[in-house]
Amino acid sequence: MLKNKKVLLGVSGGIAVYKACDLTSKLTQLGADVKVVMTENATKFVSPLTFQALSRNEVFIDTFDEKDARKIAHIDLADWADVAIIAPTTANMISKLANGIADDMLTTILLATRADIYIAPAMNVHMYDHPVIMENMKKLAGLGFHFIEPGAGYLACGYVGKGRLEEPLTIIQAIEEHQKNFELLAGKHVLISAGPTREVLDPVRFFSNRSTGKMGFALAESAANFGAKVTLVAGPTTLDIHHPNITRVDVVSAEDMYDAMWRYYEEVDIVIKAAAVADYRPIETFDQKLKKQGSNLVIEMERTKDILQSLGEKKTSQYLVGFAAETNDPIEYGIGKLQKKHLDAIVINNVSSAGAGFGHDTNIVTYVNKNLEETHIPLASKEVVSVQILQKIVEDMKDDRP
Ligand code: CTP
């Protein structure tokens, strides 16, 4: 994927600069055209000559070192790059980028470029955990910067922990994997519902379920990373999401979710209904707190609308994907829902298996399409599972094309 790509490699000043030499060499061997931009501090660790020899290109350090009068070097490099990688990225570099500071050649280029920017941090474990750095990384991720998380292990400062620059080969693999997915959903509008719904009884009580929204939020983030425009209809959850491609619509009850989904349904290409919608709500609700009585309390509930079923019945060109939360006979019940709700695919979730379902950071699912082809997605983080679900959807949509 990186063959013939124009790669701008930014090197900021930390002990891991020596690994950037290997990264330059590996990128060049892959056939990428690599231009290295170093900060002044980076040159204290490794001589620019090393990068020049490995990249077979001039190395850039000083913004005012304008060699060609016909060009402005930092703008020329910013426009030239297809991909920018910053490895290692120091805590200082992260904070400068998060605040739009452009006080040297590298930060000036990064502010001016429209290329995808990959950040591979490397720093002391306490620096990495520092709330200011965490906050800045979150901000950058929300602005569309891509992070290649540092590995855990022995750090040059003597600590053992997270902060070690990821290995050059892993950095390259992560970028290639990401670039591969990047265009998969370009031009598509994806509508995703996530989280529980809340059915109010009185001002202090409601009925809900254990869903946290993690799976739906991971799907929204991944779909946005795949280039889609995403509308995320979220039930009550504590999760945050920041991505330039995502519009979040907050709802509370099943009825609110029904309205929100229908508001966007006709204009979208793909719908993923990951939300755990309440099936029942109290028939009677109270404006004032219900006082306890001597006898038992009986609350009569009525059915909410089945949102997914209603979408399935009026489906035109949308690719409609449901979720099934099951505790027993998951495949059988899941396929039943796929057929009854007129879906194109269903993601079946055995919520009682270890590491799967509500509240966990991981999941195990079986994806079944309308031809009843089953794909098992084994235990992995919800982010990884979401990427695999989206890859399956894209694959099936291609097969469906006349
Ligand atoms: N769903 C929905 N509206 C409802 C209930 C469910 O849109 N009122 C959707 C969910 O978002 C999910 C799918 O239907 O995508 C299956 O939900 P699930 O809770 O597994 O099943 P139910 O259809 O509610 O059936 P049951 O509770 O009997 O298993």
Short mmCIF file of C-alpha atoms and ligand atoms in Angstrom, two decimals:
data_model
loop_
_atom_site.label_atom_id
_atom_site.label_comp_id
_atom_site.label_asym_id
_atom_site.label_seq_id
_atom_site.Cartn_x
_atom_site.Cartn_y
_atom_site.Cartn_z
CA MET A 1 0.00 0.00 0.00
CA LEU A 2 2.86 2.43 0.73
CA LYS A 3 4.68 1.64 -2.51
CA ASN A 4 5.14 4.82 -4.57
CA LYS A 5 3.51 6.85 -1.79
CA LYS A 6 5.08 10.15 -0.79
CA VAL A 7 5.77 9.75 2.91
CA LEU A 8 6.74 12.67 5.09
CA LEU A 9 8.47 11.27 8.18
CA GLY A 10 8.53 13.74 11.08
CA VAL A 11 11.11 12.95 13.74
CA SER A 12 10.89 14.71 17.11
CA GLY A 13 13.48 14.60 19.85
CA GLY A 14 13.49 11.50 22.04
CA ILE A 15 15.73 8.51 22.51
CA ALA A 16 13.53 6.51 20.12
CA VAL A 17 14.91 8.53 17.18
CA TYR A 18 17.20 5.58 16.48
CA LYS A 19 14.10 3.49 15.63
CA ALA A 20 13.04 6.14 13.10
CA CYS A 21 16.21 5.23 11.15
CA ASP A 22 14.97 1.67 10.79
CA LEU A 23 11.50 2.98 9.88
CA THR A 24 13.02 5.17 7.13
CA SER A 25 14.95 2.20 5.78
CA LYS A 26 11.91 -0.12 5.82
CA LEU A 27 9.67 2.48 4.13
CA THR A 28 12.28 3.08 1.42
CA GLN A 29 12.67 -0.66 0.85
CA LEU A 30 8.88 -0.90 0.41
CA GLY A 31 9.14 1.59 -2.46
CA ALA A 32 7.91 4.71 -0.66
CA ASP A 33 9.48 8.09 -1.41
CA VAL A 34 10.49 9.27 2.07
CA LYS A 35 11.36 12.82 3.07
CA VAL A 36 12.47 13.28 6.66
CA VAL A 37 11.81 16.43 8.69
CA MET A 38 13.62 16.60 12.04
CA THR A 39 13.18 18.91 15.00
CA GLU A 40 16.34 20.56 16.34
CA ASN A 41 16.17 18.28 19.38
CA ALA A 42 15.95 15.15 17.22
CA THR A 43 19.29 16.07 15.63
CA LYS A 44 20.89 15.79 19.11
CA PHE A 45 20.19 12.04 19.04
CA VAL A 46 20.96 11.08 15.43
CA SER A 47 22.73 13.04 12.73
CA PRO A 48 20.57 14.22 9.78
CA LEU A 49 23.15 12.58 7.52
CA THR A 50 21.94 9.15 8.67
CA PHE A 51 18.38 9.94 7.51
CA GLN A 52 19.66 11.50 4.30
CA ALA A 53 21.58 8.33 3.46
CA LEU A 54 18.67 6.04 4.37
CA SER A 55 15.98 8.03 2.55
CA ARG A 56 18.23 9.19 -0.28
CA ASN A 57 16.58 12.58 0.09
CA GLU A 58 17.51 15.89 1.65
CA VAL A 59 16.57 16.20 5.35
CA PHE A 60 14.65 19.31 6.49
CA ILE A 61 15.16 21.01 9.87
CA ASP A 62 15.04 24.79 9.62
CA THR A 63 11.93 26.61 8.35
CA PHE A 64 14.06 29.47 7.04
CA ASP A 65 16.55 27.33 5.18
CA GLU A 66 14.97 28.10 1.78
CA LYS A 67 17.16 26.48 -0.84
CA ASP A 68 14.91 26.99 -3.86
CA ALA A 69 13.77 30.58 -4.38
CA ARG A 70 10.83 29.43 -6.53
CA LYS A 71 9.23 27.49 -3.65
CA ILE A 72 8.36 27.95 -0.01
CA ALA A 73 9.82 24.78 1.45
CA HIS A 74 7.30 24.03 4.24
CA ILE A 75 4.26 24.57 1.99
CA ASP A 76 5.86 22.59 -0.80
CA LEU A 77 6.45 19.63 1.54
CA ALA A 78 2.97 19.93 3.07
CA ASP A 79 1.39 19.71 -0.41
CA TRP A 80 3.79 16.99 -1.57
CA ALA A 81 3.00 14.42 1.14
CA ASP A 82 0.37 11.68 0.70
CA VAL A 83 0.92 10.48 4.24
CA ALA A 84 2.67 12.04 7.24
CA ILE A 85 4.08 9.87 10.02
CA ILE A 86 5.51 11.36 13.20
CA ALA A 87 7.75 8.81 14.88
CA PRO A 88 8.75 9.28 17.56
CA THR A 89 6.17 11.84 18.70
CA THR A 90 7.20 13.41 21.99
CA ALA A 91 4.82 14.77 24.66
CA ASN A 92 5.91 18.26 23.61
CA MET A 93 5.07 17.59 19.96
CA ILE A 94 1.62 16.21 20.89
CA SER A 95 0.85 19.34 22.92
CA LYS A 96 2.07 21.67 20.19
CA LEU A 97 -0.08 19.93 17.58
CA ALA A 98 -3.12 19.94 19.86
CA ASN A 99 -2.80 23.70 20.23
CA GLY A 100 -1.94 24.65 16.66
CA ILE A 101 1.58 25.79 17.53
CA ALA A 102 3.85 26.03 14.50
CA ASP A 103 7.26 27.19 15.72
CA ASP A 104 9.56 24.99 13.66
CA MET A 105 9.71 23.28 10.27
CA LEU A 106 7.90 20.09 11.31
CA THR A 107 4.97 21.68 13.18
CA THR A 108 4.54 24.27 10.42
CA ILE A 109 4.30 21.54 7.76
CA LEU A 110 1.87 19.52 9.87
CA LEU A 111 -0.42 22.50 10.23
CA ALA A 112 -0.37 23.14 6.48
CA THR A 113 -0.74 19.59 5.16
CA ARG A 114 -3.98 17.90 4.10
CA ALA A 115 -2.33 14.44 4.21
CA ASP A 116 -3.38 11.79 6.76
CA ILE A 117 -1.25 12.24 9.86
CA TYR A 118 -0.17 9.20 11.89
CA ILE A 119 1.22 9.81 15.36
CA ALA A 120 3.45 7.20 17.01
CA PRO A 121 4.09 8.49 20.55
CA ALA A 122 7.16 7.68 22.60
CA MET A 123 7.77 9.02 26.08
CA ASN A 124 8.14 8.19 29.74
CA VAL A 125 5.20 6.22 31.19
CA HIS A 126 4.16 9.02 33.58
CA MET A 127 4.28 11.58 30.80
CA TYR A 128 2.06 9.31 28.69
CA ASP A 129 -0.43 9.00 31.56
CA HIS A 130 -0.38 12.72 32.36
CA PRO A 131 -3.92 14.12 32.18
CA VAL A 132 -2.79 17.05 29.99
CA ILE A 133 -1.15 14.73 27.46
CA MET A 134 -4.15 12.36 27.59
CA GLU A 135 -6.47 15.31 26.98
CA ASN A 136 -4.33 16.55 24.07
CA MET A 137 -4.23 13.06 22.50
CA LYS A 138 -8.01 12.79 22.83
CA LYS A 139 -8.38 16.19 21.18
CA LEU A 140 -6.10 15.21 18.29
CA ALA A 141 -7.90 11.87 17.81
CA GLY A 142 -11.18 13.79 17.68
CA LEU A 143 -9.73 16.06 15.01
CA GLY A 144 -8.91 13.07 12.81
CA PHE A 145 -5.22 12.42 13.69
CA HIS A 146 -4.49 8.67 13.74
CA PHE A 147 -2.61 7.18 16.68
CA ILE A 148 -0.33 4.18 16.69
CA GLU A 149 -0.33 3.36 20.37
CA PRO A 150 3.05 2.94 22.03
CA GLY A 151 3.99 -0.53 23.17
CA ALA A 152 4.56 -1.50 26.80
CA GLY A 153 8.01 -2.62 27.92
CA TYR A 154 11.37 -1.42 29.13
CA LEU A 155 11.76 2.35 28.63
CA ALA A 156 15.11 4.12 28.23
CA CYS A 157 14.34 6.21 31.35
CA GLY A 158 14.49 3.01 33.44
CA TYR A 159 10.73 2.55 33.92
CA VAL A 160 8.78 -0.39 32.60
CA GLY A 161 5.40 0.58 31.14
CA LYS A 162 3.57 2.11 28.22
CA GLY A 163 5.48 4.70 26.23
CA ARG A 164 7.88 2.73 24.04
CA LEU A 165 7.73 3.66 20.36
CA GLU A 166 5.94 0.88 18.49
CA GLU A 167 8.25 -1.26 16.35
CA PRO A 168 8.81 0.10 12.81
CA LEU A 169 7.25 -2.95 11.16
CA THR A 170 4.14 -2.67 13.36
CA ILE A 171 3.87 1.05 12.55
CA ILE A 172 3.97 0.25 8.84
CA GLN A 173 1.43 -2.58 9.18
CA ALA A 174 -0.96 -0.35 11.17
CA ILE A 175 -0.75 2.39 8.54
CA GLU A 176 -1.23 -0.04 5.67
CA GLU A 177 -4.24 -1.63 7.37
CA HIS A 178 -5.73 1.79 8.01
CA GLN A 179 -5.09 3.06 4.48
CA LYS A 180 -6.73 -0.07 3.10
CA ASN A 181 -9.93 0.64 5.00
CA PHE A 182 -9.82 4.36 4.51
CA GLU A 183 -11.85 4.60 1.34
CA LEU A 184 -14.15 1.63 1.98
CA LEU A 185 -17.16 3.72 2.95
CA ALA A 186 -16.26 7.01 1.27
CA GLY A 187 -19.41 8.72 -0.02
CA LYS A 188 -21.71 6.56 2.13
CA HIS A 189 -24.00 7.79 4.89
CA VAL A 190 -24.24 5.34 7.78
CA LEU A 191 -26.94 5.55 10.46
CA ILE A 192 -26.05 3.79 13.72
CA SER A 193 -28.06 3.44 16.91
CA ALA A 194 -26.25 2.69 20.16
CA GLY A 195 -26.80 2.27 23.87
CA PRO A 196 -29.89 1.50 25.92
CA THR A 197 -33.18 3.34 25.97
CA ARG A 198 -34.76 4.59 29.15
CA GLU A 199 -38.50 4.29 29.84
CA VAL A 200 -39.57 6.70 32.52
CA LEU A 201 -41.95 5.76 35.32
CA ASP A 202 -41.80 8.88 37.49
CA PRO A 203 -39.31 11.76 38.03
CA VAL A 204 -36.86 9.47 39.89
CA ARG A 205 -37.35 6.03 38.30
CA PHE A 206 -37.02 4.43 34.90
CA PHE A 207 -36.74 1.01 33.22
CA SER A 208 -33.60 0.34 31.20
CA ASN A 209 -31.01 -2.37 30.46
CA ARG A 210 -27.30 -3.10 30.85
CA SER A 211 -26.18 -1.73 27.47
CA THR A 212 -23.36 0.86 27.70
CA GLY A 213 -23.23 1.80 24.00
CA LYS A 214 -19.60 0.71 23.56
CA MET A 215 -20.26 -1.54 20.53
CA GLY A 216 -22.34 1.06 18.69
CA PHE A 217 -19.84 3.84 19.45
CA ALA A 218 -16.97 1.66 18.21
CA LEU A 219 -18.93 1.03 14.99
CA ALA A 220 -19.55 4.77 14.56
CA GLU A 221 -15.87 5.57 15.03
CA SER A 222 -14.74 2.83 12.63
CA ALA A 223 -17.32 3.76 9.98
CA ALA A 224 -16.11 7.37 10.20
CA ASN A 225 -12.51 6.18 9.87
CA PHE A 226 -13.59 4.24 6.76
CA GLY A 227 -14.60 7.58 5.25
CA ALA A 228 -18.38 7.44 5.85
CA LYS A 229 -20.58 10.28 7.02
CA VAL A 230 -22.04 8.89 10.25
CA THR A 231 -25.19 9.79 12.14
CA LEU A 232 -25.06 8.23 15.59
CA VAL A 233 -28.37 8.00 17.45
CA ALA A 234 -27.34 7.41 21.05
CA GLY A 235 -29.44 6.38 24.02
CA PRO A 236 -28.34 7.53 27.50
CA THR A 237 -24.65 6.64 27.92
CA THR A 238 -21.56 8.11 29.56
CA LEU A 239 -19.49 7.72 26.39
CA ASP A 240 -17.92 10.59 24.45
CA ILE A 241 -17.21 10.63 20.77
CA HIS A 242 -15.35 13.23 18.70
CA HIS A 243 -14.80 12.74 15.01
CA PRO A 244 -15.26 15.23 12.22
CA ASN A 245 -17.44 12.75 10.24
CA ILE A 246 -19.82 11.91 13.13
CA THR A 247 -23.02 13.74 14.02
CA ARG A 248 -24.43 12.60 17.34
CA VAL A 249 -28.15 12.70 18.09
CA ASP A 250 -29.01 12.00 21.73
CA VAL A 251 -32.29 10.29 22.60
CA VAL A 252 -33.82 8.85 25.75
CA SER A 253 -36.78 6.55 25.11
CA ALA A 254 -37.57 3.92 22.46
CA GLU A 255 -40.14 6.33 21.03
CA ASP A 256 -37.46 9.09 20.71
CA MET A 257 -35.13 6.58 19.02
CA TYR A 258 -37.89 5.57 16.60
CA ASP A 259 -38.42 9.23 15.63
CA ALA A 260 -34.69 9.90 15.24
CA MET A 261 -34.06 6.79 13.12
CA TRP A 262 -36.96 7.60 10.83
CA ARG A 263 -35.77 11.22 10.49
CA TYR A 264 -32.62 10.01 8.70
CA TYR A 265 -33.66 6.63 7.28
CA GLU A 266 -34.58 7.72 3.77
CA GLU A 267 -31.28 9.48 3.12
CA VAL A 268 -28.84 6.80 4.35
CA ASP A 269 -27.08 3.88 2.65
CA ILE A 270 -26.43 1.64 5.65
CA VAL A 271 -28.23 1.25 8.97
CA ILE A 272 -26.70 -0.59 11.93
CA LYS A 273 -29.05 -1.04 14.82
CA ALA A 274 -26.72 -1.85 17.71
CA ALA A 275 -28.95 -0.26 20.36
CA ALA A 276 -30.61 -2.34 23.05
CA VAL A 277 -34.13 -0.95 22.79
CA ALA A 278 -36.60 -1.46 25.62
CA ASP A 279 -39.40 -3.78 24.51
CA TYR A 280 -41.84 -2.48 27.12
CA ARG A 281 -42.64 0.80 28.82
CA PRO A 282 -44.99 1.65 31.68
CA ILE A 283 -48.52 2.36 30.45
CA GLU A 284 -48.95 4.99 33.10
CA THR A 285 -46.25 7.51 34.00
CA PHE A 286 -46.29 9.94 36.92
CA ASP A 287 -45.30 13.62 37.16
CA GLN A 288 -44.60 13.22 40.85
CA LYS A 289 -42.60 10.57 42.71
CA LEU A 290 -44.64 7.43 43.39
CA LYS A 291 -44.91 6.94 47.16
CA LYS A 292 -44.51 3.45 48.58
CA GLN A 293 -47.59 1.63 49.86
CA GLY A 294 -48.11 -1.28 52.24
CA SER A 295 -48.98 -3.72 49.46
CA ASN A 296 -47.05 -4.98 46.40
CA LEU A 297 -46.68 -2.66 43.45
CA VAL A 298 -47.90 -3.83 40.04
CA ILE A 299 -46.81 -1.79 37.03
CA GLU A 300 -48.53 -2.57 33.79
CA MET A 301 -46.27 -2.29 30.75
CA GLU A 302 -47.06 -1.92 27.06
CA ARG A 303 -44.99 -2.85 24.03
CA THR A 304 -42.79 -0.20 22.48
CA LYS A 305 -42.56 0.01 18.69
CA ASP A 306 -40.07 -2.41 17.14
CA ILE A 307 -37.92 0.17 15.36
CA LEU A 308 -35.88 -2.30 13.35
CA GLN A 309 -38.94 -4.19 12.19
CA SER A 310 -40.54 -0.95 11.00
CA LEU A 311 -37.36 -0.01 9.10
CA GLY A 312 -37.19 -3.50 7.55
CA GLU A 313 -40.79 -3.35 6.35
CA LYS A 314 -40.21 -0.04 4.50
CA LYS A 315 -36.68 -0.80 3.28
CA THR A 316 -35.79 0.54 -0.19
CA SER A 317 -32.08 0.61 -0.99
CA GLN A 318 -30.67 0.72 2.55
CA TYR A 319 -28.42 -2.10 3.74
CA LEU A 320 -30.03 -2.95 7.06
CA VAL A 321 -28.08 -4.64 9.85
CA GLY A 322 -29.55 -5.65 13.19
CA PHE A 323 -28.05 -6.96 16.39
CA ALA A 324 -29.39 -9.85 18.42
CA ALA A 325 -28.68 -10.12 22.12
CA GLU A 326 -29.22 -13.73 23.15
CA THR A 327 -28.46 -15.88 26.16
CA ASN A 328 -29.36 -19.26 24.63
CA ASP A 329 -29.59 -20.78 21.12
CA PRO A 330 -28.10 -17.54 19.74
CA ILE A 331 -27.78 -18.56 16.07
CA GLU A 332 -31.30 -19.96 15.85
CA TYR A 333 -32.90 -16.92 17.51
CA GLY A 334 -30.63 -14.54 15.59
CA ILE A 335 -31.58 -15.99 12.21
CA GLY A 336 -35.24 -15.81 13.27
CA LYS A 337 -34.82 -12.03 13.82
CA LEU A 338 -32.92 -11.61 10.53
CA GLN A 339 -35.83 -13.08 8.61
CA LYS A 340 -38.69 -11.62 10.61
CA LYS A 341 -37.30 -8.07 10.49
CA HIS A 342 -36.34 -8.22 6.74
CA LEU A 343 -32.64 -7.58 7.45
CA ASP A 344 -29.63 -7.84 5.15
CA ALA A 345 -27.47 -9.11 8.01
CA ILE A 346 -27.52 -9.66 11.74
CA VAL A 347 -24.75 -9.54 14.31
CA ILE A 348 -25.47 -12.19 16.90
CA ASN A 349 -24.16 -11.61 20.34
CA ASN A 350 -24.24 -14.29 23.03
CA VAL A 351 -24.39 -11.88 25.95
CA SER A 352 -23.77 -14.59 28.52
CA SER A 353 -20.35 -15.73 27.17
CA ALA A 354 -17.24 -14.49 28.98
CA GLY A 355 -15.81 -11.33 27.41
CA ALA A 356 -18.91 -10.63 25.32
CA GLY A 357 -21.95 -8.40 25.51
CA PHE A 358 -23.00 -5.52 27.69
CA GLY A 359 -20.43 -3.39 29.46
CA HIS A 360 -17.35 -5.31 28.29
CA ASP A 361 -14.57 -3.70 26.24
CA THR A 362 -14.41 -6.90 24.20
CA ASN A 363 -16.95 -8.90 22.23
CA ILE A 364 -17.45 -12.20 20.39
CA VAL A 365 -20.06 -12.21 17.64
CA THR A 366 -21.37 -14.19 14.70
CA TYR A 367 -22.26 -12.18 11.61
CA VAL A 368 -24.95 -13.82 9.46
CA ASN A 369 -26.00 -12.37 6.11
CA LYS A 370 -29.31 -12.89 4.31
CA ASN A 371 -27.89 -15.93 2.46
CA LEU A 372 -27.38 -17.36 5.95
CA GLU A 373 -23.59 -17.39 5.55
CA GLU A 374 -22.08 -17.28 9.02
CA THR A 375 -18.84 -15.48 9.90
CA HIS A 376 -17.51 -15.99 13.39
CA ILE A 377 -15.62 -13.01 14.82
CA PRO A 378 -13.61 -14.27 17.81
CA LEU A 379 -12.87 -12.48 21.09
CA ALA A 380 -11.35 -9.05 20.39
CA SER A 381 -11.75 -5.44 21.46
CA LYS A 382 -15.01 -3.84 20.35
CA GLU A 383 -12.93 -1.57 18.06
CA VAL A 384 -11.44 -4.57 16.25
CA VAL A 385 -14.83 -6.34 16.11
CA SER A 386 -16.40 -3.18 14.66
CA VAL A 387 -13.78 -3.04 11.88
CA GLN A 388 -14.47 -6.68 10.99
CA ILE A 389 -18.25 -6.16 10.97
CA LEU A 390 -17.87 -3.17 8.64
CA GLN A 391 -15.51 -5.10 6.33
CA LYS A 392 -18.15 -7.85 6.10
CA ILE A 393 -20.89 -5.33 5.32
CA VAL A 394 -18.79 -3.76 2.55
CA GLU A 395 -18.02 -7.22 1.12
CA ASP A 396 -21.69 -8.27 1.14
CA MET A 397 -22.85 -4.99 -0.37
CA LYS A 398 -20.42 -5.54 -3.26
CA ASP A 399 -21.79 -9.06 -3.82
CA ASP A 400 -25.36 -7.70 -3.81
CA ARG A 401 -24.64 -5.27 -6.62
CA PRO A 402 -26.35 -6.32 -9.86
N1 CTP B 1 -34.97 -3.58 18.25
C1 CTP B 1 -35.64 -2.43 17.86
N2 CTP B 1 -36.76 -2.04 18.53
C2 CTP B 1 -37.24 -2.73 19.58
C3 CTP B 1 -36.55 -3.90 20.01
C4 CTP B 1 -35.42 -4.30 19.31
O1 CTP B 1 -35.22 -1.78 16.90
N3 CTP B 1 -38.32 -2.31 20.22
C5 CTP B 1 -33.79 -3.99 17.49
C6 CTP B 1 -32.48 -3.95 18.27
O2 CTP B 1 -31.86 -2.68 18.11
C7 CTP B 1 -31.67 -5.04 17.62
C8 CTP B 1 -32.71 -6.05 17.17
O3 CTP B 1 -33.96 -5.34 17.13
O4 CTP B 1 -30.98 -4.59 16.47
C9 CTP B 1 -32.87 -7.24 18.07
O5 CTP B 1 -33.03 -6.84 19.40
P1 CTP B 1 -33.16 -7.90 20.59
O6 CTP B 1 -33.33 -7.15 21.87
O7 CTP B 1 -32.05 -8.90 20.48
O8 CTP B 1 -34.46 -8.69 20.19
P2 CTP B 1 -35.99 -8.39 20.20
O9 CTP B 1 -36.42 -8.20 18.77
O10 CTP B 1 -36.33 -7.30 21.14
O11 CTP B 1 -36.57 -9.79 20.67
P3 CTP B 1 -36.43 -10.55 22.09
O12 CTP B 1 -36.30 -9.45 23.12
O13 CTP B 1 -37.69 -11.33 22.18
O14 CTP B 1 -35.20 -11.42 22.02
#
